[in-house]
């Protein structure tokens, strides 16, 4: 496995590999890898000749009061884990390497970004689209891998690729969970022992909402049941809990076939997100 | 020469050609070709194995009161001219083919777009960046060719390519002029006989401004001399006449080495643009 920090190094690898007619899978991450990331890398390994993993805590997707400075980083550990998952190249640039200049051109996520996580993180998805565009142009992947965990991010990146004709395919990989159901996340390390014990109630609440909706077709009722469960089982506060059409992220109507049930909850100071994507006939991509 | 109207057809050609390790030059145009476009195509032919010319009157770069509907179109004539200039593939999609969906993601040109042509055409350069991004992803060129005629456009597209790491090179080709100095443009056909006779005064005025600036280093004086010439020689009205640093498009200061002297003038109802790029030592890219 090769670790490169300079754009010129990455481009030289990409040029060589593409010249040999080989395919490239890109796994964009902010590092501090957990099993979720490794699942993405393994999926990329199956479908591509070369797997590039980017490890870059992107400042432009953090708000001024968010945890950019304190976001966990451990490149040495990441290297070991990435290697074990079959990654061929780690691209771990500095902020200066990624953003040496700013001519003032910006990409704006639209209506899909004004809800869910976007509502409480203004500018977050603009930053995601900026860094993802740069990484797509640098790594020139045939396929790029994203976790369903960040369902809104996947929906928005898929829209970017579709509407701007990026020559690549977005592959979505299901959420990886702890044994008790808590979705894996780099931020889980922030949880105290007691908070960690409460946290599985988030996924339980989503399951309750899904079952309630499937039997009643009543969005309000479903979300109320889930809210009650979270209130009873955790000390947390709900940032949002919504049932929307997927991947358009619009209000559910009678024609909706695919659903995104998504929540963000503050457990103490730690903001955790989780979701279920399901169809009328039951859960689809997250079995 | 092949003429394709569907994205799938273009992508299949691009995939085949890149698979053979050949290089691609892209010449983006809005059609109604004149010698300026053909010069771009010939430059592309010299430097690349395959020359793709896009012919697409892009609605998103026209304002609501601009000439999208009446912009001149003649695909049959364009085909003959493109073939004579060595173009291998014309990509002439419909508006529906280029914009089948709109998820609301937009690209915003920044401070470089708020001056010169951008000041009187709000949103114009956003539309340019949108279509250029799509064309770059569809044609996957090694080099893309732009005329210096649209100097602000070149500066902004170069900023896009630099700041978003597009894997291609922007090549700028000097302005092609009529014998009397008028810059070639599709819009010249709008001019009446009398207007056409006045129009060369635009380039004359730019040359006067340049000479005045080089001898006096006085921006205001240089622009005044040019304005006086245009007022005396034409019935037109000046939209803008500016001397800026190039390619940043910022106000000139003592450190400025490269200059853009640019103007837009309404001759009757027809808006004509022209420019000179020069260095302290004299005209550079437009000799």
XYZ file of C-alpha atoms in Angstrom:
574
model
C 0.000 0.000 0.000
C 1.225 3.445 -0.972
C 0.568 6.602 1.083
C 0.739 9.883 -0.825
C 0.166 13.413 0.422
C 0.756 15.400 -2.764
C -1.659 15.883 -5.639
C 1.138 15.390 -8.172
C 1.914 11.953 -6.678
C -1.726 10.888 -6.817
C -2.145 12.105 -10.391
C 0.930 10.218 -11.501
C -0.477 6.971 -10.025
C -3.896 7.599 -11.590
C -2.361 8.337 -14.981
C -0.290 5.146 -14.912
C -3.188 2.937 -13.792
C -5.630 4.387 -16.318
C -3.000 4.046 -19.031
C -2.994 0.315 -18.268
C -6.761 0.227 -18.802
C -7.426 -0.594 -15.151
C -10.437 0.571 -13.114
C -10.279 2.768 -10.029
C -12.540 2.727 -6.964
C -12.464 5.784 -4.703
C -13.411 5.705 -1.023
C -13.566 9.297 0.267
C -13.205 9.486 4.076
C -12.298 11.885 6.836
C -10.217 9.156 8.460
C -10.413 7.727 11.981
C -11.587 4.620 10.217
C -14.140 2.225 11.619
C -15.737 -0.917 10.238
C -18.119 1.178 8.115
C -15.239 2.641 6.130
C -13.590 -0.740 5.783
C -16.789 -2.187 4.351
C -16.666 0.544 1.686
C -13.038 -0.303 0.917
C -13.807 -4.016 0.668
C -16.701 -3.328 -1.704
C -14.386 -1.137 -3.804
C -11.757 -3.879 -3.823
C -14.217 -6.410 -5.257
C -15.291 -4.158 -8.130
C -12.087 -2.326 -9.128
C -8.447 -2.997 -9.980
C -7.147 -0.180 -7.785
C -8.658 1.165 -4.558
C -7.810 4.734 -3.569
C -8.909 5.905 -0.133
C -8.764 9.610 0.588
C -8.265 10.615 4.208
C -8.957 14.320 4.550
C -10.792 16.196 7.291
C -12.323 18.792 4.987
C -12.576 22.178 6.724
C -15.116 23.593 4.262
C -17.848 21.192 5.375
C -17.603 22.170 9.056
C -19.516 25.152 10.441
C -17.681 27.766 12.561
C -18.999 26.195 15.793
C -18.487 22.595 14.744
C -15.773 20.105 15.649
C -13.212 20.583 12.838
C -10.324 21.115 15.258
C -11.325 18.302 17.621
C -12.469 15.807 14.965
C -10.516 12.615 15.803
C -7.429 11.920 13.683
C -5.031 8.925 13.747
C -3.291 8.397 10.425
C -0.992 5.603 11.624
C -3.936 3.523 12.822
C -5.850 4.388 9.627
C -2.956 3.092 7.513
C -3.004 -0.300 9.240
C -6.771 -0.629 8.928
C -6.872 0.534 5.291
C -4.135 -1.928 4.368
C -6.029 -4.777 6.025
C -9.126 -3.873 3.982
C -7.221 -4.054 0.698
C -6.693 -0.351 -0.019
C -3.883 0.190 -2.536
C -3.346 3.930 -2.207
C -4.078 6.328 0.644
C -4.325 9.966 -0.398
C -3.884 12.075 2.736
C -3.297 15.676 1.661
C -2.898 18.733 3.876
C -5.475 21.520 3.839
C -2.933 23.687 1.989
C -2.464 21.000 -0.658
C -6.211 20.763 -1.267
C -6.996 24.483 -1.098
C -3.944 26.456 -2.315
C -6.095 29.068 -4.065
C -9.609 30.451 -3.947
C -10.885 32.290 -6.983
C -14.328 32.558 -5.400
C -16.193 29.897 -7.409
C -18.587 27.910 -5.195
C -20.953 24.970 -5.581
C -24.334 25.302 -3.900
C -26.388 22.305 -2.898
C -30.033 23.153 -3.517
C -33.355 22.258 -1.903
C -32.106 18.776 -0.949
C -29.702 20.463 1.465
C -32.204 22.640 3.296
C -33.695 19.794 5.347
C -32.452 17.023 7.680
C -28.767 17.568 8.515
C -28.605 20.533 6.135
C -31.142 22.549 8.147
C -28.891 22.693 11.200
C -25.601 22.722 9.283
C -25.843 25.589 6.754
C -23.111 25.324 4.138
C -22.197 21.763 5.163
C -23.295 20.149 1.894
C -21.713 22.936 -0.170
C -18.418 21.938 1.420
C -19.112 18.267 0.734
C -19.831 18.984 -2.939
C -16.664 21.080 -3.191
C -14.332 18.425 -1.804
C -16.069 15.557 -3.582
C -15.779 17.385 -6.929
C -12.067 17.915 -6.328
C -11.490 14.298 -5.272
C -13.422 12.969 -8.281
C -11.232 15.047 -10.602
C -8.019 14.021 -8.843
C -8.638 10.275 -8.503
C -10.718 9.903 -11.704
C -12.547 6.884 -10.282
C -14.837 4.563 -12.219
C -16.817 4.115 -8.995
C -16.977 6.088 -5.756
C -18.185 4.516 -2.511
C -20.376 6.173 0.105
C -22.047 4.810 3.204
C -25.818 4.852 3.500
C -25.216 6.190 7.014
C -25.001 9.639 5.458
C -28.147 9.126 3.389
C -28.651 12.812 2.642
C -25.033 13.110 1.536
C -25.450 10.140 -0.821
C -28.651 11.606 -2.285
C -26.967 14.978 -2.903
C -23.750 13.517 -4.333
C -25.842 11.295 -6.634
C -27.648 14.423 -7.817
C -24.306 16.155 -8.472
C -23.036 13.206 -10.511
C -26.309 12.952 -12.464
C -26.875 16.661 -13.178
C -23.215 17.456 -13.945
C -22.474 14.246 -15.877
C -19.462 13.113 -13.849
C -18.071 10.042 -15.651
C -18.396 7.699 -12.679
C -20.857 5.640 -10.699
C -21.873 6.219 -7.079
C -22.098 3.011 -5.052
C -23.989 3.032 -1.758
C -23.027 0.584 0.976
C -25.420 -0.325 3.870
C -24.917 0.935 7.416
C -22.628 -1.138 9.604
C -23.918 -1.468 13.168
C -22.630 -2.506 16.574
C -24.169 -5.680 17.978
C -26.745 -3.643 19.887
C -27.800 -1.795 16.727
C -25.952 1.511 17.168
C -24.672 2.718 13.809
C -20.873 2.797 13.736
C -19.406 6.312 13.679
C -16.120 8.025 14.431
C -18.061 10.200 16.849
C -19.136 7.244 19.028
C -15.828 7.620 20.889
C -17.148 10.880 22.320
C -19.923 9.037 24.238
C -19.638 8.449 28.002
C -20.403 4.922 29.253
C -23.929 5.903 30.173
C -24.531 7.718 26.880
C -23.217 4.690 24.996
C -25.791 2.534 26.794
C -28.621 4.871 25.773
C -27.551 5.255 22.154
C -29.046 2.010 20.703
C -32.510 3.490 21.374
C -31.984 5.644 18.244
C -32.104 2.656 15.900
C -34.878 1.050 17.963
C -36.935 4.218 17.484
C -36.384 4.147 13.715
C -37.560 0.535 13.572
C -40.668 1.451 15.579
C -41.426 4.327 13.204
C -41.013 2.104 10.170
C -43.286 -0.651 11.517
C -45.883 1.893 12.632
C -45.843 3.575 9.226
C -46.085 0.298 7.314
C -49.121 -0.787 9.315
C -50.867 2.610 9.586
C -49.542 4.617 6.609
C -49.712 7.537 9.039
C -46.509 9.601 8.987
C -47.349 11.694 12.051
C -48.290 8.677 14.136
C -45.121 6.832 13.111
C -42.852 9.738 14.030
C -44.702 10.272 17.330
C -44.180 6.645 18.360
C -40.464 6.919 17.597
C -40.136 10.215 19.445
C -41.806 8.756 22.519
C -39.388 5.825 22.502
C -36.345 8.087 22.273
C -37.644 10.399 25.015
C -38.193 7.465 27.334
C -34.953 5.614 26.664
C -32.430 8.442 26.312
C -31.465 11.756 27.850
C -30.902 13.063 24.347
C -32.616 15.771 22.313
C -33.883 15.145 18.806
C -32.464 17.478 16.141
C -34.734 16.000 13.464
C -36.745 12.875 12.785
C -38.295 12.744 9.348
C -39.872 10.433 6.837
C -39.236 11.565 3.242
C -39.237 10.215 -0.288
C -35.898 8.832 -1.432
C -33.710 9.927 -3.188
C -35.576 13.208 -3.907
C -35.948 14.001 -0.175
C -39.416 15.488 -0.638
C -42.504 15.103 1.594
C -44.121 11.654 1.374
C -47.248 11.393 -0.753
C -49.480 8.579 -2.018
C -47.139 7.839 -4.921
C -43.988 7.510 -2.836
C -42.430 4.076 -3.276
C -39.048 4.483 -1.582
C -38.723 6.088 1.832
C -35.958 7.573 3.919
C -36.554 7.562 7.645
C -33.777 9.657 9.116
C -32.862 11.121 12.473
C -30.183 13.141 14.197
C -30.037 13.086 17.982
C -27.800 14.841 20.472
C -26.765 12.354 23.156
C -25.049 14.701 25.567
C -22.913 16.910 23.325
C -22.493 14.230 20.673
C -24.634 14.439 17.560
C -25.465 10.991 16.178
C -27.272 10.252 12.916
C -29.011 7.112 11.705
C -31.493 6.131 9.003
C -33.448 3.376 7.367
C -34.236 3.301 3.650
C -37.206 1.088 2.859
C -39.855 0.490 0.226
C -43.572 -0.132 0.623
C -42.761 -3.841 0.582
C -40.245 -3.500 3.418
C -36.684 -2.448 4.052
C -34.631 -2.555 0.870
C -31.060 -1.412 0.936
C -30.453 -1.812 4.645
C -31.475 -5.410 5.451
C -16.633 13.577 -39.419
C -19.293 12.215 -37.124
C -22.252 14.266 -35.839
C -23.870 13.033 -32.617
C -26.776 14.499 -30.685
C -27.025 12.017 -27.798
C -24.851 11.885 -24.703
C -24.662 8.083 -24.911
C -23.212 8.326 -28.437
C -20.600 10.858 -27.370
C -19.604 8.820 -24.312
C -19.188 5.696 -26.403
C -16.808 7.536 -28.775
C -14.872 9.050 -25.856
C -14.552 5.675 -24.140
C -13.254 4.005 -27.299
C -10.749 6.769 -28.080
C -9.431 6.955 -24.511
C -9.190 3.166 -24.437
C -6.800 3.465 -27.386
C -4.658 5.881 -25.367
C -5.446 8.788 -27.695
C -5.801 12.422 -26.656
C -8.940 14.523 -27.004
C -9.254 18.257 -27.694
C -12.611 19.901 -26.962
C -13.814 23.080 -28.668
C -16.986 24.266 -26.915
C -19.077 26.580 -29.117
C -22.595 27.912 -29.488
C -22.366 27.309 -33.238
C -22.844 29.753 -36.122
C -19.156 29.255 -36.648
C -16.805 31.919 -37.854
C -13.076 32.004 -38.444
C -12.458 32.420 -34.691
C -14.028 29.052 -33.933
C -12.172 27.425 -36.807
C -8.880 28.734 -35.453
C -9.697 26.991 -32.156
C -10.473 23.768 -34.002
C -7.245 23.950 -35.998
C -5.226 24.521 -32.820
C -6.980 21.529 -31.249
C -6.224 19.430 -34.322
C -2.501 20.128 -34.055
C -2.288 19.100 -30.401
C -4.724 16.172 -30.092
C -5.607 12.892 -31.781
C -9.348 13.578 -31.725
C -11.108 16.942 -31.952
C -14.620 17.187 -30.518
C -16.558 20.386 -31.156
C -19.708 20.969 -29.136
C -22.389 23.105 -30.743
C -24.939 24.042 -28.123
C -26.706 27.333 -27.554
C -26.806 27.053 -23.776
C -29.997 28.608 -22.371
C -28.636 28.888 -18.817
C -26.065 31.517 -19.783
C -28.641 33.880 -21.329
C -30.557 36.379 -19.212
C -34.353 36.608 -19.530
C -34.090 39.664 -21.803
C -31.179 38.393 -23.863
C -31.071 36.855 -27.337
C -31.374 33.113 -26.615
C -34.288 32.659 -29.026
C -32.847 34.847 -31.771
C -29.207 33.744 -31.411
C -28.206 32.689 -34.953
C -28.185 28.960 -35.677
C -27.177 27.059 -38.838
C -26.080 23.502 -38.136
C -25.706 22.476 -41.786
C -23.291 25.326 -42.476
C -21.494 24.622 -39.172
C -20.972 21.001 -40.203
C -19.265 22.010 -43.448
C -17.035 24.545 -41.722
C -16.142 22.235 -38.825
C -15.212 19.461 -41.247
C -12.977 21.806 -43.225
C -11.171 22.758 -39.985
C -10.430 19.123 -39.133
C -13.071 18.470 -36.485
C -13.667 14.724 -36.019
C -16.850 14.775 -33.928
C -19.595 17.369 -33.588
C -21.667 17.051 -30.424
C -24.918 18.974 -30.995
C -27.341 18.012 -28.228
C -30.831 19.377 -27.631
C -31.608 21.406 -24.506
C -33.573 18.399 -23.173
C -30.580 16.112 -23.725
C -28.296 18.449 -21.773
C -30.735 19.356 -18.986
C -33.098 16.412 -18.386
C -33.156 16.941 -14.614
C -32.509 19.694 -12.094
C -31.835 18.687 -8.528
C -31.089 22.290 -7.632
C -27.277 22.171 -7.399
C -25.689 25.307 -8.880
C -22.190 26.624 -9.521
C -21.583 30.273 -8.688
C -18.843 32.279 -10.308
C -17.418 34.598 -7.674
C -15.882 38.052 -7.638
C -14.371 37.594 -11.114
C -17.925 37.555 -12.489
C -19.157 40.772 -10.896
C -17.289 43.090 -13.259
C -16.965 43.595 -17.031
C -19.557 41.471 -18.873
C -20.705 39.920 -15.618
C -21.900 43.238 -14.196
C -24.536 43.652 -16.892
C -25.255 39.930 -17.314
C -26.068 38.577 -13.840
C -25.978 34.786 -13.819
C -24.279 34.597 -17.212
C -21.024 33.112 -15.939
C -22.855 30.711 -13.628
C -24.491 29.294 -16.750
C -21.123 29.149 -18.515
C -19.567 27.242 -15.594
C -22.534 24.854 -15.531
C -22.368 23.933 -19.211
C -18.577 23.852 -19.308
C -18.490 21.482 -16.314
C -20.965 19.173 -18.044
C -19.085 19.274 -21.359
C -15.750 18.592 -19.636
C -17.252 15.527 -17.937
C -18.888 14.298 -21.140
C -15.984 14.766 -23.557
C -13.190 14.119 -21.019
C -10.738 16.253 -23.014
C -7.009 16.501 -22.407
C -7.235 20.111 -23.605
C -10.125 22.518 -24.043
C -9.907 25.515 -26.378
C -11.300 28.981 -25.723
C -10.950 32.206 -27.607
C -9.284 35.197 -25.981
C -12.204 37.208 -27.380
C -14.129 36.191 -24.266
C -11.238 37.070 -21.953
C -13.354 37.156 -18.806
C -14.809 33.757 -19.669
C -11.319 32.308 -20.137
C -10.147 33.756 -16.814
C -13.153 32.290 -14.972
C -12.975 28.880 -16.649
C -9.249 28.741 -15.860
C -10.109 29.456 -12.225
C -12.695 26.650 -12.264
C -10.187 24.171 -13.681
C -7.502 25.232 -11.203
C -9.609 25.396 -8.022
C -11.625 22.230 -8.758
C -8.719 20.199 -10.180
C -10.293 19.293 -13.513
C -7.867 16.875 -15.219
C -7.393 18.976 -18.341
C -5.592 22.017 -19.697
C -7.220 25.241 -20.896
C -5.703 26.594 -24.101
C -6.341 30.206 -25.081
C -6.290 31.202 -28.739
C -5.819 34.858 -29.878
C -8.665 36.952 -31.280
C -9.277 36.640 -35.007
C -10.073 39.970 -36.655
C -11.533 41.248 -39.882
C -9.101 43.167 -42.116
C -10.245 46.460 -40.619
C -9.607 45.200 -37.083
C -13.151 44.334 -35.968
C -13.086 41.181 -33.836
C -14.972 38.333 -35.526
C -18.243 37.435 -33.814
C -21.462 35.625 -34.630
C -23.264 38.813 -33.627
C -21.569 40.902 -36.367
C -24.344 39.754 -38.732
C -26.765 41.889 -36.722
C -24.956 45.106 -37.741
C -26.403 47.409 -40.402
C -24.063 48.608 -43.131
C -23.476 51.885 -41.333
C -22.978 50.205 -37.964
C -20.507 47.801 -39.547
C -18.513 50.782 -40.825
C -18.361 52.306 -37.340
C -17.471 49.074 -35.526
C -13.677 49.032 -36.188
C -13.388 52.103 -33.943
C -13.740 49.733 -30.968
C -10.388 48.071 -31.589
C -8.831 51.407 -32.548
C -9.923 52.778 -29.169
C -8.375 49.804 -27.326
C -5.079 50.368 -29.130
C -5.166 54.062 -28.198
C -5.805 53.177 -24.545
C -2.944 50.701 -24.520
C -0.450 53.117 -26.080
C -1.566 55.920 -23.773
C -1.227 53.688 -20.708
C 2.197 52.377 -21.746
C 3.542 55.897 -22.178
C 1.776 57.570 -19.216
C 1.031 54.687 -16.799
C -2.165 56.627 -16.131
C -5.231 54.366 -16.214
C -7.785 57.172 -16.140
C -6.082 59.086 -18.908
C -5.795 55.955 -21.065
C -9.472 55.108 -20.700
C -10.494 58.716 -21.344
C -8.575 58.803 -24.622
C -10.238 55.592 -25.745
C -13.690 56.793 -24.722
C -13.230 60.012 -26.675
C -12.250 58.052 -29.789
C -15.306 55.796 -29.569
C -17.661 58.735 -28.941
C -16.296 60.555 -31.994
C -16.210 57.599 -34.362
C -19.348 55.680 -33.455
C -23.003 56.206 -32.532
C -22.598 53.470 -29.921
C -22.793 53.531 -26.141
C -20.072 52.050 -23.983
C -21.223 49.343 -21.555
C -17.787 49.117 -19.948
C -14.196 49.965 -20.745
C -11.709 48.776 -18.139
C -8.068 48.100 -17.541
C -7.519 45.250 -15.030
C -4.874 42.803 -13.945
C -4.952 39.474 -15.787
C -6.015 36.753 -15.055
C -7.197 37.824 -11.560
C -9.314 40.672 -12.985
C -8.500 42.987 -10.100
C -7.736 46.752 -10.166
C -4.330 47.571 -11.607
C -1.602 48.427 -9.119
C 2.148 49.046 -9.257
C 2.927 45.314 -9.209
C 0.649 44.396 -12.096
C 2.614 42.759 -14.900
C -0.157 41.446 -17.164
C -3.090 43.617 -18.177
C -6.512 43.071 -19.645
C -7.963 46.038 -21.489
C -11.557 45.100 -22.207
C -14.642 46.789 -23.563
C -18.259 46.102 -24.448
C -20.057 48.545 -26.693
C -23.601 48.702 -27.991
C -23.532 49.599 -31.670
C -27.230 50.124 -32.279
C -28.855 47.151 -30.525
C -25.843 44.897 -31.004
C -23.486 44.388 -28.095
C -19.906 43.850 -29.233
C -16.941 42.944 -27.028
C -13.227 43.202 -27.635
C -10.033 43.155 -25.608
C -6.275 43.319 -25.620
C -4.084 41.387 -23.196
C -0.645 42.904 -22.842
C 2.325 43.033 -20.515
C 4.424 45.988 -19.425
C 6.751 45.187 -22.307
C 3.940 45.246 -24.852
C 1.118 43.171 -26.188
C 1.690 39.491 -25.432
C -0.939 36.977 -26.360
C -2.721 39.004 -29.011
C 0.029 40.072 -31.417
